Structure formats: C-alpha cells, structure tokens
PDB file of C-alpha atoms in Angstrom:
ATOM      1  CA  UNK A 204     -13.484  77.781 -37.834  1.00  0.00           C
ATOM      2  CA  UNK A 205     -14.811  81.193 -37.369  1.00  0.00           C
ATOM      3  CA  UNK A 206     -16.695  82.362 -34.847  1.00  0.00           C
ATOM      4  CA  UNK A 207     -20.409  83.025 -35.505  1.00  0.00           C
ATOM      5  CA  UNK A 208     -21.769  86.202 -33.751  1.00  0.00           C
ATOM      6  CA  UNK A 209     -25.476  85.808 -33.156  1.00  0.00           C
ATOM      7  CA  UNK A 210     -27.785  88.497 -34.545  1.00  0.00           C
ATOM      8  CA  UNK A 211     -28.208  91.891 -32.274  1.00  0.00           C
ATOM      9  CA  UNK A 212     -31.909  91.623 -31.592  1.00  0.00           C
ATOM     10  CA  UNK A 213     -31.456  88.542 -29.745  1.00  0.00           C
ATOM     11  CA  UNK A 214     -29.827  87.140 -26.953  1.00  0.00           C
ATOM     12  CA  UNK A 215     -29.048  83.582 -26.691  1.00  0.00           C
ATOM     13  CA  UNK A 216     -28.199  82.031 -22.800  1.00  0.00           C
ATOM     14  CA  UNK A 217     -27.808  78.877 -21.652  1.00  0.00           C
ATOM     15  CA  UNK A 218     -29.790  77.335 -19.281  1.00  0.00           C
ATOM     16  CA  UNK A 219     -28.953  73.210 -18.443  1.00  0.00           C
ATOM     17  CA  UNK A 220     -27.194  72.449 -21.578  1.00  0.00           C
ATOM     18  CA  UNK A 221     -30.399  74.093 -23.377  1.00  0.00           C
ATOM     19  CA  UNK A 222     -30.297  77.530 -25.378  1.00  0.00           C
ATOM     20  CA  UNK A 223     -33.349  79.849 -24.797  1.00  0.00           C
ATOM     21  CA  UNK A 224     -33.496  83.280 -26.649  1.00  0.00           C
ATOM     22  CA  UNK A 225     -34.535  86.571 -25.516  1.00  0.00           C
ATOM     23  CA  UNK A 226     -35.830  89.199 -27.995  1.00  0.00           C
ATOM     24  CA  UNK A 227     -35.100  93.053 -27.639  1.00  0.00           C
ATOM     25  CA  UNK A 228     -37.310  95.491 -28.549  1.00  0.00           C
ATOM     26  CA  UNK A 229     -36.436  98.086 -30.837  1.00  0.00           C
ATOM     27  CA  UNK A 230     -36.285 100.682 -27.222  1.00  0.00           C
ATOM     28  CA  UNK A 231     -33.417  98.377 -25.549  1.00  0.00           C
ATOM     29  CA  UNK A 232     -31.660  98.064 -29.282  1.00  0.00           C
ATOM     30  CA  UNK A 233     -32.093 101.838 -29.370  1.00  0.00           C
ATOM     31  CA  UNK A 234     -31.020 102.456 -25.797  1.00  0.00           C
ATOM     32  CA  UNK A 235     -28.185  99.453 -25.855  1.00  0.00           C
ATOM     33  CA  UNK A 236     -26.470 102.055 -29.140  1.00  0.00           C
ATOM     34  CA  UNK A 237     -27.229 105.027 -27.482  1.00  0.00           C
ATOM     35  CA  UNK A 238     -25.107 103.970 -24.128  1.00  0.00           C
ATOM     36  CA  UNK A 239     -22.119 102.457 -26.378  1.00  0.00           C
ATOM     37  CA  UNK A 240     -21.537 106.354 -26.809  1.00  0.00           C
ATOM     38  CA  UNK A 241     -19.911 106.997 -24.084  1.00  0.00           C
ATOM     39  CA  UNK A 242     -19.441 111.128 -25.218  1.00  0.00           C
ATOM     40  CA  UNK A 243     -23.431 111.354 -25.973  1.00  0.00           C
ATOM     41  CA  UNK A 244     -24.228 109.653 -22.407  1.00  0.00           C
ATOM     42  CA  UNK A 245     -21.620 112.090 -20.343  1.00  0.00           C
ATOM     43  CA  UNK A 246     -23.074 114.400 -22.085  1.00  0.00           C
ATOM     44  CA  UNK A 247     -26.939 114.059 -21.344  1.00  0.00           C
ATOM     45  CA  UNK A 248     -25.819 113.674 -17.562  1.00  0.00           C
ATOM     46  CA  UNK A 249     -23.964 117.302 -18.011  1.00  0.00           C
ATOM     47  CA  UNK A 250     -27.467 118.955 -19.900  1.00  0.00           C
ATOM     48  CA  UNK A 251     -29.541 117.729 -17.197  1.00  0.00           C
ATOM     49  CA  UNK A 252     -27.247 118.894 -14.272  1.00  0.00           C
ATOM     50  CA  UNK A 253     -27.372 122.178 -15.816  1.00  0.00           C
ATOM     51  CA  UNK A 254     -31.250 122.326 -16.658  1.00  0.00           C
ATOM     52  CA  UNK A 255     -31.860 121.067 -12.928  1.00  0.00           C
ATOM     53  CA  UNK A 256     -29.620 123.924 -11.632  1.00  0.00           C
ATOM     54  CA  UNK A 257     -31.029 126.426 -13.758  1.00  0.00           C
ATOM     55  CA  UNK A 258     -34.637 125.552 -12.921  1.00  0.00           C
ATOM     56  CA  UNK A 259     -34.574 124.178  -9.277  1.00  0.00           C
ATOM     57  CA  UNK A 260     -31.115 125.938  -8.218  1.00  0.00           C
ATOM     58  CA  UNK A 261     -33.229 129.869  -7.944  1.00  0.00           C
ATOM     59  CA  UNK A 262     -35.602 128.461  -5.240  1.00  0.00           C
ATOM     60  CA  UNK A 263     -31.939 127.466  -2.514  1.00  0.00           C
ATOM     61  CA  UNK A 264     -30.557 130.598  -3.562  1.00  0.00           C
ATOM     62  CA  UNK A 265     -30.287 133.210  -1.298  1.00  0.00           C
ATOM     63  CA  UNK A 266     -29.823 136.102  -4.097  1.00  0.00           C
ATOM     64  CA  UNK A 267     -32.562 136.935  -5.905  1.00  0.00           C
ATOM     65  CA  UNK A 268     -31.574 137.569 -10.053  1.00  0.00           C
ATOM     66  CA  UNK A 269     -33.274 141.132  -9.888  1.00  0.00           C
ATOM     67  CA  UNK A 270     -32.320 142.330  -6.406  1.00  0.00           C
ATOM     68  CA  UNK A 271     -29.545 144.833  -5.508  1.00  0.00           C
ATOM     69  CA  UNK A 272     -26.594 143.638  -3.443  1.00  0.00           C
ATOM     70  CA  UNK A 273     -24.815 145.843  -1.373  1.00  0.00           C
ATOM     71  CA  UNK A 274     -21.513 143.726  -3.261  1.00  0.00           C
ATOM     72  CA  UNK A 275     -20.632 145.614  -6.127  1.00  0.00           C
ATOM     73  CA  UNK A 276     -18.111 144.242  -8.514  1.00  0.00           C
ATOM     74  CA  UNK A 277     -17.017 141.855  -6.379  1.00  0.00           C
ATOM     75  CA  UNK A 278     -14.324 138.824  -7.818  1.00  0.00           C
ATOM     76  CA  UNK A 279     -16.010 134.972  -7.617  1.00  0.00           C
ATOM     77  CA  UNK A 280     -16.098 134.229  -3.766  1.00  0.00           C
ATOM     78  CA  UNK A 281     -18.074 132.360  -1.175  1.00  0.00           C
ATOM     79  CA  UNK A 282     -20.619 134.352  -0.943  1.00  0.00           C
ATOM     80  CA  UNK A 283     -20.930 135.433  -4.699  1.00  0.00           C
ATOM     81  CA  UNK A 284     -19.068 132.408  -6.824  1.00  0.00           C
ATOM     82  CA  UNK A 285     -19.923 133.948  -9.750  1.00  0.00           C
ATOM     83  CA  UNK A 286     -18.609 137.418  -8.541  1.00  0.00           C
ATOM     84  CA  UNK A 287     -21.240 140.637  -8.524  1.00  0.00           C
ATOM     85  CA  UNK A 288     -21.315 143.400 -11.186  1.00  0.00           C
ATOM     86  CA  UNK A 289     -21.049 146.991 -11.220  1.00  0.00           C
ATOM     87  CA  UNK A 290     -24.419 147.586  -9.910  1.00  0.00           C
ATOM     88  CA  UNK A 291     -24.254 144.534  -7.246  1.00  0.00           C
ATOM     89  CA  UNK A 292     -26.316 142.055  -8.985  1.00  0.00           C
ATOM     90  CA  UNK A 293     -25.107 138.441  -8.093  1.00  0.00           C
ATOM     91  CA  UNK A 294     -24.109 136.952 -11.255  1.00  0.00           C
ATOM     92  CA  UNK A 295     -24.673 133.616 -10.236  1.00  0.00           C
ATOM     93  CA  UNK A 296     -28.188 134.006  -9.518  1.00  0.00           C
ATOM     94  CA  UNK A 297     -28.131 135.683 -12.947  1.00  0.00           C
ATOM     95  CA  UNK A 298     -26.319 133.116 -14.832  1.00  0.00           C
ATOM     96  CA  UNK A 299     -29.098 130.561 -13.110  1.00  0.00           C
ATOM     97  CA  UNK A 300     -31.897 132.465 -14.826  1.00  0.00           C
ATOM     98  CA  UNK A 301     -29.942 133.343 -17.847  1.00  0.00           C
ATOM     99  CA  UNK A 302     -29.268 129.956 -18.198  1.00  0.00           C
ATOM    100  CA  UNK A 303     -33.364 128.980 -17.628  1.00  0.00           C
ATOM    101  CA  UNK A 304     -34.460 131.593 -20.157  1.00  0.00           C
ATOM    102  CA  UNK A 305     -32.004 130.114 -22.568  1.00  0.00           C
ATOM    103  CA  UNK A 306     -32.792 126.562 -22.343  1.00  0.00           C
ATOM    104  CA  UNK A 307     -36.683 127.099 -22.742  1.00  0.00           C
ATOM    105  CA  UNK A 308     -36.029 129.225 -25.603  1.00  0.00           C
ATOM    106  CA  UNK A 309     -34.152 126.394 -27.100  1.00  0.00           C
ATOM    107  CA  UNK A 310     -36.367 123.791 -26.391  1.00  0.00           C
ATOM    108  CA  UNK A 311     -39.195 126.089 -27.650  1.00  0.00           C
ATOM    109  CA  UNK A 312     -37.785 126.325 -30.568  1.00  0.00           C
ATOM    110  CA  UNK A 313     -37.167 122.251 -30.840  1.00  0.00           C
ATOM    111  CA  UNK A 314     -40.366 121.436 -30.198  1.00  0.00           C
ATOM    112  CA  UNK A 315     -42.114 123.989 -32.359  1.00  0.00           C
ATOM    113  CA  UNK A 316     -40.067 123.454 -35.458  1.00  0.00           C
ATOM    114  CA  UNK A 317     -39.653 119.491 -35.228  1.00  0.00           C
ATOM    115  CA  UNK A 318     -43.615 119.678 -34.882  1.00  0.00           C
ATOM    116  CA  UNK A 319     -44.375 121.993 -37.762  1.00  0.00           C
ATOM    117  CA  UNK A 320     -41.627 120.490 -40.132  1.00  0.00           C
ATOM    118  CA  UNK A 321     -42.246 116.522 -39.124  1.00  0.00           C
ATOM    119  CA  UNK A 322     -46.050 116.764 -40.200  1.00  0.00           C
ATOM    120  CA  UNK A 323     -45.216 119.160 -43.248  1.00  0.00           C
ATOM    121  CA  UNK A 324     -42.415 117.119 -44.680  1.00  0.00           C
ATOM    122  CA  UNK A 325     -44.460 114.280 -44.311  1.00  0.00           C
ATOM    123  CA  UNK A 326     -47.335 115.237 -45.729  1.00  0.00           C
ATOM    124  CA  UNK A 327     -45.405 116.157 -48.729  1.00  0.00           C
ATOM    125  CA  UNK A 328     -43.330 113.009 -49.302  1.00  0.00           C
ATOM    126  CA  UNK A 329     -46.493 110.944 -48.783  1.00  0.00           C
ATOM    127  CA  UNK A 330     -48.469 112.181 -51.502  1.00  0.00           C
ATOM    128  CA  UNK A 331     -45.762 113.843 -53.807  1.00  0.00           C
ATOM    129  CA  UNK A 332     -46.955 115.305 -57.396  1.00  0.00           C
ATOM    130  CA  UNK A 333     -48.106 118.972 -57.245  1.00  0.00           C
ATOM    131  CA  UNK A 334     -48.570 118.213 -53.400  1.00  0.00           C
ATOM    132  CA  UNK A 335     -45.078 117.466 -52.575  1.00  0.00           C
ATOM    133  CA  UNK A 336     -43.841 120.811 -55.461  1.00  0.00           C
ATOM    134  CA  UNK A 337     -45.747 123.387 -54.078  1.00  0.00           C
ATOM    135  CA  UNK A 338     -45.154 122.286 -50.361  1.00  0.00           C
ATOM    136  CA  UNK A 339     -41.495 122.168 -50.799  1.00  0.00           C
ATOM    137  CA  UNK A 340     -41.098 124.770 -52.886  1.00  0.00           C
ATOM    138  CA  UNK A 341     -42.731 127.069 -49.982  1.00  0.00           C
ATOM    139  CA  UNK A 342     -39.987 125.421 -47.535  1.00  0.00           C
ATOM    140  CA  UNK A 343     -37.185 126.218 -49.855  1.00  0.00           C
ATOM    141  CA  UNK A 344     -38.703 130.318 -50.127  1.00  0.00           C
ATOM    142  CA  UNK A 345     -38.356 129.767 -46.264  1.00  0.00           C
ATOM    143  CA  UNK A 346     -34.985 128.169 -46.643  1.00  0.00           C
ATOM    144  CA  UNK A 347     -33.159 131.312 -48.408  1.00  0.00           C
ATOM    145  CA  UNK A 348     -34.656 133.946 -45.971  1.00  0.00           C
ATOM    146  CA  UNK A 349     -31.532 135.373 -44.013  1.00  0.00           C
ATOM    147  CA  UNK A 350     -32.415 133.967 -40.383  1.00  0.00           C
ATOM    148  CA  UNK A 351     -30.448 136.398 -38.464  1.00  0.00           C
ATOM    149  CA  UNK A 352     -32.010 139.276 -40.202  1.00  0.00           C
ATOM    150  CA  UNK A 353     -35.243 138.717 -40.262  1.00  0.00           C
ATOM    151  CA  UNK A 354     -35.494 137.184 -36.510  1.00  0.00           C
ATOM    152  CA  UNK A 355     -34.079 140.484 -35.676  1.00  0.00           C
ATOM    153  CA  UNK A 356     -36.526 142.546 -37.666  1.00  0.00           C
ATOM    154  CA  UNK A 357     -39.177 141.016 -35.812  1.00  0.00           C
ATOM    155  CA  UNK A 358     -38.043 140.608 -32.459  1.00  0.00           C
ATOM    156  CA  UNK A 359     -37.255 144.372 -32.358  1.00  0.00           C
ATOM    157  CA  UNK A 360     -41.275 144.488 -32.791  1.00  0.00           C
ATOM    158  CA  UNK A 361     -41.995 142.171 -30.461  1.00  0.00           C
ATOM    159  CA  UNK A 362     -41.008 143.647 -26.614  1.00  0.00           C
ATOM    160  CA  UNK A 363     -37.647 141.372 -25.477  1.00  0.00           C
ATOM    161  CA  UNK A 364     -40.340 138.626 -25.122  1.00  0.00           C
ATOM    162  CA  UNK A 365     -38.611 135.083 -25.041  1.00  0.00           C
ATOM    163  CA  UNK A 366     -41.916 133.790 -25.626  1.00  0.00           C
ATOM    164  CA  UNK A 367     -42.412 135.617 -29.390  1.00  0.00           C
ATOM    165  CA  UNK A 368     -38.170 135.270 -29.995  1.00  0.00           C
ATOM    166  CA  UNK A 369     -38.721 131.359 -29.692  1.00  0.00           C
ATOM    167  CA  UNK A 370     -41.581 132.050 -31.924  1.00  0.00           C
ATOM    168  CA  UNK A 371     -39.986 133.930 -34.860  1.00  0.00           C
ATOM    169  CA  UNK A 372     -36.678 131.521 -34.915  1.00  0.00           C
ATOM    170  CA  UNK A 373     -39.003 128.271 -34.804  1.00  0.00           C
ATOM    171  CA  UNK A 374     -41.050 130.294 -37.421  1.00  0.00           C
ATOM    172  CA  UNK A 375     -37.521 130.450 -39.380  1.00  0.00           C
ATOM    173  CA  UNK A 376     -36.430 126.653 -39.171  1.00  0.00           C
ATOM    174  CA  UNK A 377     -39.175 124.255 -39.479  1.00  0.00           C
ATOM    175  CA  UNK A 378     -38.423 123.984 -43.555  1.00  0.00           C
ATOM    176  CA  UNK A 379     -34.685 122.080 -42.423  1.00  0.00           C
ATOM    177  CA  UNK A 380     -36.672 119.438 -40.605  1.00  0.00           C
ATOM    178  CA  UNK A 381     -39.385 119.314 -43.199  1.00  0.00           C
ATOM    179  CA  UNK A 382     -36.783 118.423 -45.639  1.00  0.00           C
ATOM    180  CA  UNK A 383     -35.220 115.972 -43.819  1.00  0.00           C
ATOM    181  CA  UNK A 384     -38.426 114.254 -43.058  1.00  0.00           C
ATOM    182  CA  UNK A 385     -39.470 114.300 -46.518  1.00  0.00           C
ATOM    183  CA  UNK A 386     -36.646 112.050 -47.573  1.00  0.00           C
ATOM    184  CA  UNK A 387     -37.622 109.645 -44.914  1.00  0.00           C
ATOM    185  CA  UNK A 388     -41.234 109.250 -45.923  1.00  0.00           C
ATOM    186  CA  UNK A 389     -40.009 109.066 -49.299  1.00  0.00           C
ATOM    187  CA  UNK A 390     -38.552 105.694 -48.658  1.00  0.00           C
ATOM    188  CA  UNK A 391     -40.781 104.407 -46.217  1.00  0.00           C
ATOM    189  CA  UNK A 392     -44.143 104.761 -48.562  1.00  0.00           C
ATOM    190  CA  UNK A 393     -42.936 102.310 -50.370  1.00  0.00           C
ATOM    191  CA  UNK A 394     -42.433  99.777 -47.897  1.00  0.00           C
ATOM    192  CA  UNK A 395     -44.322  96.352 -47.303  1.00  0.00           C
ATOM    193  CA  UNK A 396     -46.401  98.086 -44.158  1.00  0.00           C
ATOM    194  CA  UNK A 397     -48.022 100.727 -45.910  1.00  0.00           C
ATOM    195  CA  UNK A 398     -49.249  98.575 -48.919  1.00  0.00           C
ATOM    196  CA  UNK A 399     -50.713  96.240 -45.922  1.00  0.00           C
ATOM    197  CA  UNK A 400     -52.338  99.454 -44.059  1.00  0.00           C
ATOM    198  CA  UNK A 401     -53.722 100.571 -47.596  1.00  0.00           C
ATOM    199  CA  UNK A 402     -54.950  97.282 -47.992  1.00  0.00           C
ATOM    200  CA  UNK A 403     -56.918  96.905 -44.501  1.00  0.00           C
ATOM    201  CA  UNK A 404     -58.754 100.349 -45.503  1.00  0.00           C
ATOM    202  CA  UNK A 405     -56.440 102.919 -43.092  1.00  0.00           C
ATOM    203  CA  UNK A 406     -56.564 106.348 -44.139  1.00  0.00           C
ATOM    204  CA  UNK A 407     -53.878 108.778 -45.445  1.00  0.00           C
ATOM    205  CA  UNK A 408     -53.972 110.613 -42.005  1.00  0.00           C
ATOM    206  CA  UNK A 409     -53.865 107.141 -40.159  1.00  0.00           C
ATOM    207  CA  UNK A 410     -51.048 106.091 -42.603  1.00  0.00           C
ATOM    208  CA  UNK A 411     -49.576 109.120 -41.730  1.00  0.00           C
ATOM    209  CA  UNK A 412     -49.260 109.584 -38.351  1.00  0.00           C
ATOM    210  CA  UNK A 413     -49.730 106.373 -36.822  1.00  0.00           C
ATOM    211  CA  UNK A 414     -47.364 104.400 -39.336  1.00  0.00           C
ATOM    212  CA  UNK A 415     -44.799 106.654 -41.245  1.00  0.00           C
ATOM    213  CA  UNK A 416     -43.979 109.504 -38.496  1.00  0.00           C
ATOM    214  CA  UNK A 417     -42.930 106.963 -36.024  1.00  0.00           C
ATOM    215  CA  UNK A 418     -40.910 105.015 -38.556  1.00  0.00           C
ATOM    216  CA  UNK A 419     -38.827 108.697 -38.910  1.00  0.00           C
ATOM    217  CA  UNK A 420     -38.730 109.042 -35.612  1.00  0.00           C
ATOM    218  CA  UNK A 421     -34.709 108.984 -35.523  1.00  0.00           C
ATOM    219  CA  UNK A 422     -34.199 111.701 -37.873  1.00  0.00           C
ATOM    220  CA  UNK A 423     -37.003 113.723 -36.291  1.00  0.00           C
ATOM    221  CA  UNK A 424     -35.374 113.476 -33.004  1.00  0.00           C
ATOM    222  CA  UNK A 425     -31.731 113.676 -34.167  1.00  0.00           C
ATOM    223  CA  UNK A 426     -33.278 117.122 -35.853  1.00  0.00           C
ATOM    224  CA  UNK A 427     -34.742 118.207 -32.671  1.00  0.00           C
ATOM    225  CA  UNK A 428     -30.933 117.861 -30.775  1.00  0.00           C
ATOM    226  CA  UNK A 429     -29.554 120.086 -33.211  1.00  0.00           C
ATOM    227  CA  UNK A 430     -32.159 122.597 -33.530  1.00  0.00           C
ATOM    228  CA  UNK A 431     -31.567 123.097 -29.218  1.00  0.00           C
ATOM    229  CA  UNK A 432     -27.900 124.153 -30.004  1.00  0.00           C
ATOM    230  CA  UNK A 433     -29.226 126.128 -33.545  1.00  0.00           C
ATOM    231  CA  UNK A 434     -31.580 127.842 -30.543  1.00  0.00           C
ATOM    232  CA  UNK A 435     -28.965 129.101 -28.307  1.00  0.00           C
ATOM    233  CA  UNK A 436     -27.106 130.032 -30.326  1.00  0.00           C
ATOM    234  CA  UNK A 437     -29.143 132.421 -32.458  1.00  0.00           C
ATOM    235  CA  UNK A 438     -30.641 134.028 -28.912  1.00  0.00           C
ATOM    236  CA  UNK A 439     -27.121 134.270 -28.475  1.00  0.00           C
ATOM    237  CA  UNK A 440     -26.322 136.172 -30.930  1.00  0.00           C
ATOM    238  CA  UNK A 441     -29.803 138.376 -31.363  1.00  0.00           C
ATOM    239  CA  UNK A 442     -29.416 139.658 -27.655  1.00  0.00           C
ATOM    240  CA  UNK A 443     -25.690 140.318 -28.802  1.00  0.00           C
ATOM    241  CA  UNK A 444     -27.325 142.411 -30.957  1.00  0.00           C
ATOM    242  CA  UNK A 445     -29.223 144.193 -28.527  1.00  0.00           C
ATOM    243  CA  UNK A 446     -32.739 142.551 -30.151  1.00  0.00           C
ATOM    244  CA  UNK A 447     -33.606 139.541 -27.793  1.00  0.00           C
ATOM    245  CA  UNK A 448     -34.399 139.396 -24.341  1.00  0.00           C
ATOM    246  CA  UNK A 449     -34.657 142.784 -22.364  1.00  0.00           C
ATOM    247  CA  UNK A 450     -33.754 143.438 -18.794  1.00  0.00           C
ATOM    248  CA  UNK A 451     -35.753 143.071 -16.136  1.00  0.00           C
ATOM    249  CA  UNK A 452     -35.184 139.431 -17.556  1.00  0.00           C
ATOM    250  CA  UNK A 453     -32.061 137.620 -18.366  1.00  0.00           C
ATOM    251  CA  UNK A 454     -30.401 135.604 -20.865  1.00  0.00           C
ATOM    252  CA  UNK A 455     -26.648 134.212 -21.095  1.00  0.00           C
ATOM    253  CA  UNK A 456     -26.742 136.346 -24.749  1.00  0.00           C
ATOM    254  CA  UNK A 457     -27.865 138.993 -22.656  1.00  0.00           C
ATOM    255  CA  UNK A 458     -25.414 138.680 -19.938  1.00  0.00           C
ATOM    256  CA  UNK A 459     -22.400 138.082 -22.259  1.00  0.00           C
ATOM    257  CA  UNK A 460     -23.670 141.167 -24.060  1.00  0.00           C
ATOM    258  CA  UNK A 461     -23.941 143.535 -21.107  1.00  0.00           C
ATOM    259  CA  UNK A 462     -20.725 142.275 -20.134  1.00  0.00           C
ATOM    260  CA  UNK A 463     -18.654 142.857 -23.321  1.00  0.00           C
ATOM    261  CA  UNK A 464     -17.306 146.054 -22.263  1.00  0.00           C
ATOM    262  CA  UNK A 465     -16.064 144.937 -18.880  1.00  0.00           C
ATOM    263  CA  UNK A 466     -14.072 141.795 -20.253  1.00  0.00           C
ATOM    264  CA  UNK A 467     -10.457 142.990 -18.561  1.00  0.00           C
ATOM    265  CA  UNK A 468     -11.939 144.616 -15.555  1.00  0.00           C
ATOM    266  CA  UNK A 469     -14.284 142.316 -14.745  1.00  0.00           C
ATOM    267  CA  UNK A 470     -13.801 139.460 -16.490  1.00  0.00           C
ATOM    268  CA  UNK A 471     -16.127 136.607 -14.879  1.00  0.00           C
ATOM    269  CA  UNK A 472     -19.316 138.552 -15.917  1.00  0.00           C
ATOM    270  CA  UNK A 473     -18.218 137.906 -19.292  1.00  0.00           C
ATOM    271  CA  UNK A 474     -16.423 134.711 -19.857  1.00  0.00           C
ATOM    272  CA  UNK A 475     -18.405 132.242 -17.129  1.00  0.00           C
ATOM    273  CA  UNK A 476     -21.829 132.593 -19.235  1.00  0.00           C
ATOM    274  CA  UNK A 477     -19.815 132.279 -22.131  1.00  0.00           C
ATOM    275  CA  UNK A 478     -19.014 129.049 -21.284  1.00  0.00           C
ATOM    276  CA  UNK A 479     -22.368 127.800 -20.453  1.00  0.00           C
ATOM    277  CA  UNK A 480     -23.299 128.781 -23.642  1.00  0.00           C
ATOM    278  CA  UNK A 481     -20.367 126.594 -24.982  1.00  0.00           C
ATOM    279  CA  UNK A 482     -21.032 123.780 -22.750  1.00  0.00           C
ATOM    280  CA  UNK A 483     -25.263 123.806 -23.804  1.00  0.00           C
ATOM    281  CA  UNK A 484     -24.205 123.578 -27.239  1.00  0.00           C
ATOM    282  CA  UNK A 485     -21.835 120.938 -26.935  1.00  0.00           C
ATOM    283  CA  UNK A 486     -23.436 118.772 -25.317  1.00  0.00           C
ATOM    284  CA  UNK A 487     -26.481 119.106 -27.220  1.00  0.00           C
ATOM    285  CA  UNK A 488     -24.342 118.380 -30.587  1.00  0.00           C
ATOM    286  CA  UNK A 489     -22.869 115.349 -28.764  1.00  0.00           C
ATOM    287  CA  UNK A 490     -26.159 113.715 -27.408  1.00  0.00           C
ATOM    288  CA  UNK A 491     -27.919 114.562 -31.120  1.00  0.00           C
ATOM    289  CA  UNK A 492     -24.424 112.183 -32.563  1.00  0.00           C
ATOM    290  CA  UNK A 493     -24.972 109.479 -29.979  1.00  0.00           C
ATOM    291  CA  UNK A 494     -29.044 109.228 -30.921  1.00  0.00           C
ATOM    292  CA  UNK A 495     -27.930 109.432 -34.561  1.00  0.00           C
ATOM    293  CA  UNK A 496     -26.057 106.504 -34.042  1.00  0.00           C
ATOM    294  CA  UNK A 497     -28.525 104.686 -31.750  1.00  0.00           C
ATOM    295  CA  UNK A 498     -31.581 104.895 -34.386  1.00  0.00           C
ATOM    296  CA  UNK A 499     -29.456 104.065 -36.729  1.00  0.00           C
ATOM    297  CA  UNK A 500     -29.396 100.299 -37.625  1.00  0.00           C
ATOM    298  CA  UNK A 501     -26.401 100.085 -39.700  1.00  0.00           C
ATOM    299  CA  UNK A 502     -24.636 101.684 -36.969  1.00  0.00           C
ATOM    300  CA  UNK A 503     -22.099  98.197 -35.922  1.00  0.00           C
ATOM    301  CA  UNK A 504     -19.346 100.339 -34.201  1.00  0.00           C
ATOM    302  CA  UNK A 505     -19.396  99.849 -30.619  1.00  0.00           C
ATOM    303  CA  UNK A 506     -18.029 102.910 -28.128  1.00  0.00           C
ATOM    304  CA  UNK A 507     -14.706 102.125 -26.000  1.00  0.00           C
TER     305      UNK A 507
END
C-alpha cells in the first residue's frame, strides 16, 4: 500500500498512542519554502554581511573615504587591503561607502517603485473598464521610454545627488510592478473573500488595501528583489557614464568608472568593486528565486 503524505499545513505527532495536529500559519509555510532554498538563504546571509559592513564597517575604520593618505597607489596590504589609488585614497574605506551609497540607492528605488506600482496596478485590476485602459495604458507610455536615456537626461540636471538618481530610476520602473500586480488582483477579485467583504459593506479602498494587496504580497515582494539588482545596476552604469553620483561622494559605478583607465596598472581599484557589484546583484536575483518559490503554493520541490 502506498504511503499517504499528510497535507503541508499540518503536522501530525504522536503523543501516547494518540495523534494531535499542529497547524502552520501561512509565515512558517512561507518561511519552511523559503529555507528549503538553500542558494536564496546563503545568499541573504552574504547581502546582509555586506550591508552591515558597508553601513557599520566606516565607524572601526581608521581611513576616512575622503581623506588623503600619505599611501599612494599602494597594492592590497595590511594596512590598505583594498590597496590606495593614485592620489592616496584608501580604497577600502571607499569601496565601504561606495558600497553604502549603492545599496540605499537600490533599496530606494525598491521601495519607491513597489509602492507606486503595487497601489496603481491594483487600483486598476480592481475596477477595470475605462479605469483599468487609461491606467494601463499610461504604464505602458512609461513602459517604452528608453530608461537609460532618459535617467541620464535628468540626472545630468539634477547635481550627482543619489537622493534625485533613486528618484528618476524609481520614477522609470514602477509601470513593471504595476503590471504584475494587476494580473494578481485580476484573479483575486473574483474570489470567495471579496464577494464576503462586499457583502459586510467594506469599501473599495478597504477591499483594496486591507484584503487584495496582501493577498499579492508574493509577487509584490518577489518584484521588489529584482528591482534592488535592476537598481545597481542602472547606477552602475549611469555613473559609468559620468551622470550619477559625483565626487566628494562615492559609488561602486563611480569607483569602477574612475578606475577604468588604471585596469593593468592598478588593477584592484578596478576589479574588487566590480565584484561587489556582481556579488549585490547575485544575491539579490537568488534571494528574489527562493521568495518566489516560498509564496508560491504550488511550489512541491524541496531544496537538497
């Protein structure tokens, strides 16, 4: 006879010849997924080594990211593992705040365009008709704008500010997330729970908010992981450019930028933020797969 498997939100023990069953909630189904991936969980620990380093790592330092050395162009050593450049900065103090401007950029740019493109794609799905046309026909016009150009367009306007670069590129990407969450809240408005909240009088903002934005929360979020990596990338490449942050302050696009011309001579200014620019993205793209899995139900393969 063939083994029956009981069901996933429930766990069955036996206590004195007796069975007693434990529910899950939907967090410890979520978070039971999410650790079966063993890549997405190796790779959240990495992310938040490197955010603590970047953020907490500049206050044991003894190099300062905008001071002078009296080091200049000196290999990785003890006392400068990320080597010095021509001018004796100490790259690894610069890599630190590279790395910080990066990462708030990126989750700037997250946040602002999971926010904007959550409550618009919902809003649109929910109502549909002339609502849901004219709403998604604005985030398609947004859609076929050429990111790259236009972010640099305006960030050549706006100083080297990180603030107004997160800005612009959030500005540039809410309509993916918007579609996305469309599609969602197309499904769910037809579900069982919003006839029953329609029924006990809530309102289309209640309905909204407090009944089909949470049910899309996995999409939202699995949105949000990408659009960190989408982040870095593009700052990455504007400061390439010569249009995103400007010294005083740092950025790894900056630093692999300043360092483009001094890749066989001095090769660690160039090539070590490279790879935390690599490594950010990566991991991002790895821990956005694991939570894809995780809110997904129909998701039955477990991680080795």
């Amino acid at each position: 006879m063939t083994d029956i498997k009981a069901p996933e939100p429930a766990q069955v023990h036996a206590v004195e010849g007796e069975f007693t069953v434990r529910q899950r909630s939907q967090t410890q189904l979520v978070l039971r997924r999410f650790l079966r991936h063993r890549a997405a969980v190796i790779s959240l620990v990495v992310f938040v080594l490197i955010a603590l380093w970047a953020f907490v790592g500049p206050y044991f330092w003894h190099y300062s990211y905008g001071k002078f050395t009296p080091d200049n162009s000196q290999p990785p050593s003890l006392k400068h593992p990320f080597g010095t450049d021509s001018s004796g900065y100490d790259a690894y103090a610069q890599v630190m705040r590279g790395t910080q401007t990066s990462l708030k950029i990126a989750v700037m740019i997250a946040l602002g365009s999971t926010l904007v493109g959550a409550v618009w794609g919902a809003i649109a799905g929910f109502y549909r008709g002339v609502v849901d046309t004219v709403m998604m026909r604005i985030a398609d016009l947004v859609l076929t704008l050429p990111l790259l150009a236009i972010a640099l367009v305006i960030s050549s306007r706006s100083g080297g500010s990180w603030y107004w670069i997160a800005l612009v590129i959030a500005g540039l990407t809410w309509a993916y997330v918007a579609r996305v969450v469309r599609s969602s809240v197309l499904s769910l408005r037809e579900k069982e729970f919003v006839e029953a909240a329609r029924a006990l009088g809530s309102s289309d903002s209640r309905i909204i908010f407090r009944h089909l934005l949470p049910n899309a929360l996995g999409p939202i979020i699995v949105n949000a992981t990408v659009l960190v990596a989408t982040g870095i990338l593009t700052e990455t490449a504007l400061s390439f450019l010569g249009f995103g942050v400007q010294p005083p302050d740092t950025s790894l696009g900056l630093l692999v930028a300043q360092a483009q011309t001094a890749v066989d001579t001095r090769p660690w200014l160039f090539y070590i933020p490279g790879a935390f620019i690599i490594a950010i993205a990566l991991t991002v793209n790895f821990i956005g797969d694991g939570l894809r899995d995780a809110f997904d139900p129909r998701q039955q393969r477990v991680r080795q």
